């Protein structure tokens, strides 16, 4: 049955029986028999055949996405079974955002490779969006709200943002006591035209819409925003995974702790978060699942950067 389904998918994609046969270097008659067998087992006609062209019937068009899902899941299951019979080995490719990768993925990579000595890991750190369907990456770490897709996603942690300022800035400019007070303060903001979800947004403030803050420094690099805040140039609203060590060292102070507690409660119910995603049907599925499970365990149920 699986071979018949795959033949149907190949013909639908290639457009003709002969083109589909060339993909696997088999006879056209063999592909035709497989599609005929699938039509008989389903009790429907999948293609309209003529001497000039080959078209999907309504039933064929309806069945095609389901056929792809079936083939993908069976291939994924087969790969997982094969990998389970042997010790995991070979190359695994992972991509992650630069700053997050340096801080929180590289330490996990070290412990993962010690636990699995036969696995090689290729780690790409970049803030560019990686399309897993067109680029060879087995696992991608992504932040924010995931769009609808065929990717398999595992939520690793909530994505919390914290309003912070240095002790020097607070001494010079005063401590804002409510989020609305930020409108009277120098805020360090992103220079990009599109602000990520959740920036300068506080539960119960401004109808839960971003505050129109402003300041004298804008940049497209969050690391630079962090360093500028430590230097006393203004208030930042950055992810907790980025600022937690500066809060622990006292170089930054948390503003609005009550608003932070409310945001943490909402984050548990919200789809915005930090995710590990992978593509269905990849031959490295077992290694990818191992790595994702290792990350999740290392971060903890409550991520260590969100632990008081």
CSV table of C-alpha atoms in Angstrom, one decimal:
chain,number,residue,atom,x,y,z
A,1,UNK,CA,0.0,0.0,0.0
A,2,UNK,CA,2.8,2.5,0.9
A,3,UNK,CA,4.4,2.0,-2.5
A,4,UNK,CA,1.1,2.6,-4.2
A,5,UNK,CA,0.6,5.8,-2.3
A,6,UNK,CA,4.1,7.0,-3.0
A,7,UNK,CA,3.5,6.3,-6.8
A,8,UNK,CA,0.3,8.4,-6.7
A,9,UNK,CA,2.2,11.3,-5.0
A,10,UNK,CA,5.0,11.1,-7.5
A,11,UNK,CA,2.6,11.1,-10.5
A,12,UNK,CA,0.7,14.0,-9.0
A,13,UNK,CA,3.9,16.0,-8.6
A,14,UNK,CA,5.6,15.0,-11.9
A,15,UNK,CA,2.4,15.4,-14.0
A,16,UNK,CA,2.8,12.2,-16.0
A,17,UNK,CA,3.4,8.5,-15.5
A,18,UNK,CA,6.6,8.6,-17.5
A,19,UNK,CA,8.1,11.5,-15.5
A,20,UNK,CA,7.2,9.7,-12.3
A,21,UNK,CA,8.8,6.5,-13.6
A,22,UNK,CA,12.1,8.3,-14.4
A,23,UNK,CA,12.3,9.5,-10.7
A,24,UNK,CA,12.9,5.9,-9.6
A,25,UNK,CA,14.2,4.5,-12.9
A,26,UNK,CA,11.4,2.0,-13.2
A,27,UNK,CA,9.0,1.1,-16.1
A,28,UNK,CA,6.0,3.3,-16.8
A,29,UNK,CA,3.8,0.2,-16.6
A,30,UNK,CA,5.0,-0.4,-13.0
A,31,UNK,CA,3.9,3.1,-11.9
A,32,UNK,CA,0.6,2.7,-13.7
A,33,UNK,CA,-0.1,-0.6,-12.0
A,34,UNK,CA,0.6,0.9,-8.6
A,35,UNK,CA,-1.7,3.8,-9.1
A,36,UNK,CA,-4.4,1.4,-10.5
A,37,UNK,CA,-4.0,-0.8,-7.4
A,38,UNK,CA,-4.5,2.2,-5.2
A,39,UNK,CA,-7.6,3.3,-7.0
A,40,UNK,CA,-9.1,-0.2,-6.7
A,41,UNK,CA,-8.4,-0.4,-3.0
A,42,UNK,CA,-9.9,3.1,-2.4
A,43,UNK,CA,-12.8,2.5,-4.8
A,44,UNK,CA,-12.3,5.9,-6.5
A,45,UNK,CA,-10.7,7.3,-9.7
A,46,UNK,CA,-7.7,9.5,-8.8
A,47,UNK,CA,-6.7,10.8,-12.2
A,48,UNK,CA,-8.5,11.8,-15.4
A,49,UNK,CA,-6.4,10.2,-18.1
A,50,UNK,CA,-6.2,11.3,-21.8
A,51,UNK,CA,-3.7,11.2,-24.5
A,52,UNK,CA,-2.8,14.8,-24.0
A,53,UNK,CA,-2.8,15.4,-20.3
A,54,UNK,CA,-3.2,13.9,-16.8
A,55,UNK,CA,-5.4,15.7,-14.2
A,56,UNK,CA,-6.3,14.9,-10.7
A,57,UNK,CA,-10.0,14.2,-10.1
A,58,UNK,CA,-11.8,15.9,-7.2
A,59,UNK,CA,-11.3,12.7,-5.2
A,60,UNK,CA,-7.6,12.7,-6.2
A,61,UNK,CA,-7.1,16.4,-5.1
A,62,UNK,CA,-8.9,15.6,-1.8
A,63,UNK,CA,-6.7,12.5,-1.2
A,64,UNK,CA,-3.3,14.1,-2.1
A,65,UNK,CA,-2.6,16.0,1.1
A,66,UNK,CA,-3.7,13.0,3.2
A,67,UNK,CA,-1.5,10.8,1.1
A,68,UNK,CA,1.5,13.0,1.7
A,69,UNK,CA,0.8,12.9,5.5
A,70,UNK,CA,0.5,9.2,5.5
A,71,UNK,CA,3.7,8.7,3.5
A,72,UNK,CA,5.6,11.2,5.7
A,73,UNK,CA,4.4,9.7,9.0
A,74,UNK,CA,5.2,6.1,7.8
A,75,UNK,CA,8.7,7.3,6.7
A,76,UNK,CA,9.2,9.0,10.0
A,77,UNK,CA,8.1,5.8,11.9
A,78,UNK,CA,10.3,3.6,9.8
A,79,UNK,CA,13.3,5.9,10.4
A,80,UNK,CA,12.6,5.9,14.1
A,81,UNK,CA,12.4,2.1,14.3
A,82,UNK,CA,15.7,1.7,12.3
A,83,UNK,CA,17.4,4.3,14.6
A,84,UNK,CA,16.0,2.6,17.7
A,85,UNK,CA,17.7,-0.6,16.8
A,86,UNK,CA,21.2,0.9,17.0
A,87,UNK,CA,23.0,3.4,19.1
A,88,UNK,CA,22.3,6.9,17.7
A,89,UNK,CA,25.1,8.0,15.4
A,90,UNK,CA,25.9,10.3,12.5
A,91,UNK,CA,25.3,14.0,11.8
A,92,UNK,CA,22.6,16.2,13.3
A,93,UNK,CA,22.1,19.8,12.0
A,94,UNK,CA,20.7,22.4,14.4
A,95,UNK,CA,20.0,26.1,13.9
A,96,UNK,CA,19.3,28.7,16.6
A,97,UNK,CA,19.1,32.5,17.0
A,98,UNK,CA,22.6,33.9,17.7
A,99,UNK,CA,22.4,35.3,21.2
A,100,UNK,CA,20.1,32.6,22.5
A,101,UNK,CA,22.3,29.9,20.9
A,102,UNK,CA,25.5,31.2,22.5
A,103,UNK,CA,24.0,31.5,25.9
A,104,UNK,CA,21.7,28.5,26.2
A,105,UNK,CA,22.1,26.1,23.4
A,106,UNK,CA,26.0,25.7,23.3
A,107,UNK,CA,26.0,24.5,27.0
A,108,UNK,CA,23.3,21.9,26.1
A,109,UNK,CA,25.3,20.8,23.1
A,110,UNK,CA,28.3,20.0,25.3
A,111,UNK,CA,26.3,17.8,27.6
A,112,UNK,CA,24.4,16.2,24.7
A,113,UNK,CA,27.5,15.2,22.9
A,114,UNK,CA,29.0,13.7,26.0
A,115,UNK,CA,25.9,11.6,26.4
A,116,UNK,CA,25.9,10.5,22.8
A,117,UNK,CA,29.5,10.0,21.7
A,118,UNK,CA,28.6,8.6,18.2
A,119,UNK,CA,26.6,11.7,17.2
A,120,UNK,CA,28.2,14.7,15.4
A,121,UNK,CA,26.4,18.0,15.7
A,122,UNK,CA,26.5,20.9,13.2
A,123,UNK,CA,25.3,24.1,15.0
A,124,UNK,CA,24.4,27.2,12.9
A,125,UNK,CA,23.8,30.4,14.9
A,126,UNK,CA,22.0,33.0,12.9
A,127,UNK,CA,19.1,35.5,13.3
A,128,UNK,CA,18.0,34.7,9.7
A,129,UNK,CA,14.8,32.6,9.3
A,130,UNK,CA,15.7,29.1,8.2
A,131,UNK,CA,13.3,27.2,6.0
A,132,UNK,CA,13.7,23.6,7.0
A,133,UNK,CA,12.0,22.3,3.8
A,134,UNK,CA,14.6,23.9,1.6
A,135,UNK,CA,17.7,23.8,3.8
A,136,UNK,CA,19.4,20.8,5.4
A,137,UNK,CA,18.6,21.5,9.1
A,138,UNK,CA,17.1,18.8,11.4
A,139,UNK,CA,16.1,21.1,14.3
A,140,UNK,CA,15.5,24.8,14.5
A,141,UNK,CA,15.0,26.9,17.7
A,142,UNK,CA,12.4,29.5,17.1
A,143,UNK,CA,10.9,32.3,19.3
A,144,UNK,CA,7.6,34.1,19.3
A,145,UNK,CA,4.3,32.8,17.9
A,146,UNK,CA,4.6,30.0,15.4
A,147,UNK,CA,2.7,30.3,12.1
A,148,UNK,CA,0.5,27.4,11.0
A,149,UNK,CA,2.8,24.9,9.2
A,150,UNK,CA,3.5,21.2,8.8
A,151,UNK,CA,6.4,21.4,11.3
A,152,UNK,CA,6.4,19.4,14.5
A,153,UNK,CA,6.9,21.8,17.3
A,154,UNK,CA,7.9,21.2,21.0
A,155,UNK,CA,7.5,24.1,23.4
A,156,UNK,CA,10.7,24.5,25.4
A,157,UNK,CA,9.9,27.6,27.5
A,158,UNK,CA,7.6,30.6,27.8
A,159,UNK,CA,8.9,33.8,26.3
A,160,UNK,CA,8.8,36.5,29.0
A,161,UNK,CA,10.0,40.1,28.5
A,162,UNK,CA,11.3,42.2,31.4
A,163,UNK,CA,11.5,46.0,31.8
A,164,UNK,CA,14.9,46.8,33.3
A,165,UNK,CA,17.2,49.7,34.0
A,166,UNK,CA,20.6,50.1,35.5
A,167,UNK,CA,21.0,51.5,39.1
A,168,UNK,CA,22.8,54.5,37.6
A,169,UNK,CA,19.9,55.3,35.3
A,170,UNK,CA,17.4,55.0,38.2
A,171,UNK,CA,19.6,57.2,40.3
A,172,UNK,CA,19.8,59.9,37.6
A,173,UNK,CA,16.3,59.7,36.1
A,174,UNK,CA,14.2,58.2,38.9
A,175,UNK,CA,12.4,54.8,39.0
A,176,UNK,CA,9.3,54.4,36.9
A,177,UNK,CA,6.6,52.9,39.2
A,178,UNK,CA,4.0,52.0,36.5
A,179,UNK,CA,4.4,51.0,32.9
A,180,UNK,CA,2.7,54.2,31.8
A,181,UNK,CA,5.6,56.1,33.4
A,182,UNK,CA,7.9,54.8,30.6
A,183,UNK,CA,6.3,57.4,28.3
A,184,UNK,CA,8.3,60.0,30.3
A,185,UNK,CA,11.6,58.0,30.2
A,186,UNK,CA,14.3,57.2,27.7
A,187,UNK,CA,13.6,53.7,26.3
A,188,UNK,CA,16.0,51.7,24.3
A,189,UNK,CA,14.2,50.4,21.3
A,190,UNK,CA,14.6,48.3,18.2
A,191,UNK,CA,15.4,50.1,14.9
A,192,UNK,CA,13.6,47.4,12.8
A,193,UNK,CA,10.3,48.5,11.2
A,194,UNK,CA,8.4,45.5,12.6
A,195,UNK,CA,8.5,45.1,16.4
A,196,UNK,CA,8.3,41.5,17.7
A,197,UNK,CA,5.2,40.4,19.5
A,198,UNK,CA,5.1,41.4,23.2
A,199,UNK,CA,7.6,44.3,23.1
A,200,UNK,CA,6.6,47.2,25.4
A,201,UNK,CA,3.3,45.4,26.2
A,202,UNK,CA,2.2,45.0,29.8
A,203,UNK,CA,-1.0,43.2,30.9
A,204,UNK,CA,-3.8,45.7,31.8
A,205,UNK,CA,-1.9,48.7,30.3
A,206,UNK,CA,-2.9,50.6,27.1
A,207,UNK,CA,-5.5,48.0,26.3
A,208,UNK,CA,-2.7,45.4,26.2
A,209,UNK,CA,-1.2,47.1,23.2
A,210,UNK,CA,2.5,48.2,22.9
A,211,UNK,CA,3.2,51.5,24.7
A,212,UNK,CA,4.5,54.2,22.2
A,213,UNK,CA,7.8,54.6,24.1
A,214,UNK,CA,10.7,56.6,22.7
A,215,UNK,CA,14.3,57.3,23.5
A,216,UNK,CA,17.6,58.5,22.1
A,217,UNK,CA,19.0,55.1,21.0
A,218,UNK,CA,17.6,52.6,18.6
A,219,UNK,CA,19.4,49.5,17.2
A,220,UNK,CA,18.5,46.3,15.4
A,221,UNK,CA,20.7,44.3,17.8
A,222,UNK,CA,19.3,43.1,21.2
A,223,UNK,CA,22.8,42.5,22.6
A,224,UNK,CA,23.6,46.2,22.0
A,225,UNK,CA,20.3,47.2,23.7
A,226,UNK,CA,21.4,45.1,26.7
A,227,UNK,CA,24.8,46.7,26.9
A,228,UNK,CA,23.4,50.2,26.5
A,229,UNK,CA,21.0,49.5,29.4
A,230,UNK,CA,23.9,48.3,31.6
A,231,UNK,CA,25.7,51.5,30.6
A,232,UNK,CA,22.8,53.6,32.0
A,233,UNK,CA,21.4,54.9,28.7
A,234,UNK,CA,17.8,54.0,29.3
A,235,UNK,CA,15.2,51.3,30.0
A,236,UNK,CA,15.0,48.1,28.0
A,237,UNK,CA,12.2,45.5,27.6
A,238,UNK,CA,14.1,42.3,26.8
A,239,UNK,CA,13.6,38.6,27.1
A,240,UNK,CA,14.3,37.1,30.5
A,241,UNK,CA,16.8,34.6,28.9
A,242,UNK,CA,18.9,37.6,27.9
A,243,UNK,CA,18.8,39.7,31.0
A,244,UNK,CA,18.7,37.2,33.9
A,245,UNK,CA,22.4,37.2,34.5
A,246,UNK,CA,22.6,41.0,34.6
A,247,UNK,CA,19.7,41.0,37.1
A,248,UNK,CA,21.5,38.5,39.2
A,249,UNK,CA,24.7,40.5,39.2
A,250,UNK,CA,23.0,43.7,40.1
A,251,UNK,CA,24.0,45.5,36.8
A,252,UNK,CA,20.3,45.8,36.0
A,253,UNK,CA,17.2,46.1,38.2
A,254,UNK,CA,13.8,44.7,37.4
A,255,UNK,CA,11.0,47.3,37.1
A,256,UNK,CA,7.3,46.5,37.7
A,257,UNK,CA,7.6,43.1,39.4
A,258,UNK,CA,3.8,42.8,39.8
A,259,UNK,CA,3.3,43.3,36.1
A,260,UNK,CA,6.0,40.7,35.5
A,261,UNK,CA,4.1,38.2,37.7
A,262,UNK,CA,0.9,38.8,35.6
A,263,UNK,CA,2.9,38.4,32.4
A,264,UNK,CA,4.3,35.1,33.6
A,265,UNK,CA,0.8,33.8,34.3
A,266,UNK,CA,-0.4,34.8,30.8
A,267,UNK,CA,2.6,33.3,29.2
A,268,UNK,CA,1.6,29.8,30.4
A,269,UNK,CA,-1.6,30.0,28.4
A,270,UNK,CA,-0.3,31.9,25.4
A,271,UNK,CA,1.1,30.4,22.2
A,272,UNK,CA,4.1,32.7,22.2
A,273,UNK,CA,7.2,30.9,23.5
A,274,UNK,CA,10.5,29.3,22.7
A,275,UNK,CA,10.1,26.2,20.5
A,276,UNK,CA,12.1,23.5,18.9
A,277,UNK,CA,10.7,22.6,15.5
A,278,UNK,CA,11.5,19.8,13.0
A,279,UNK,CA,10.2,18.6,9.7
A,280,UNK,CA,8.2,15.4,9.4
A,281,UNK,CA,9.7,12.5,7.5
A,282,UNK,CA,13.4,13.5,8.0
A,283,UNK,CA,15.7,10.5,8.3
A,284,UNK,CA,17.3,12.0,11.4
A,285,UNK,CA,14.0,12.1,13.3
A,286,UNK,CA,15.3,9.9,16.2
A,287,UNK,CA,18.4,12.0,16.8
A,288,UNK,CA,16.3,15.2,16.5
A,289,UNK,CA,13.9,13.9,19.2
A,290,UNK,CA,16.8,12.9,21.4
A,291,UNK,CA,18.3,16.4,21.1
A,292,UNK,CA,15.0,18.2,21.7
A,293,UNK,CA,14.3,16.1,24.8
A,294,UNK,CA,17.8,16.8,26.1
A,295,UNK,CA,17.2,20.6,25.7
A,296,UNK,CA,13.8,20.5,27.4
A,297,UNK,CA,15.3,18.6,30.4
A,298,UNK,CA,18.3,20.9,30.6
A,299,UNK,CA,16.0,24.0,30.6
A,300,UNK,CA,13.6,22.6,33.2
A,301,UNK,CA,9.9,22.8,33.7
A,302,UNK,CA,10.5,26.4,34.8
A,303,UNK,CA,13.5,27.6,32.8
A,304,UNK,CA,16.5,28.3,34.9
A,305,UNK,CA,16.6,31.9,33.7
A,306,UNK,CA,13.1,32.4,35.0
A,307,UNK,CA,13.8,30.9,38.4
A,308,UNK,CA,14.0,33.5,41.2
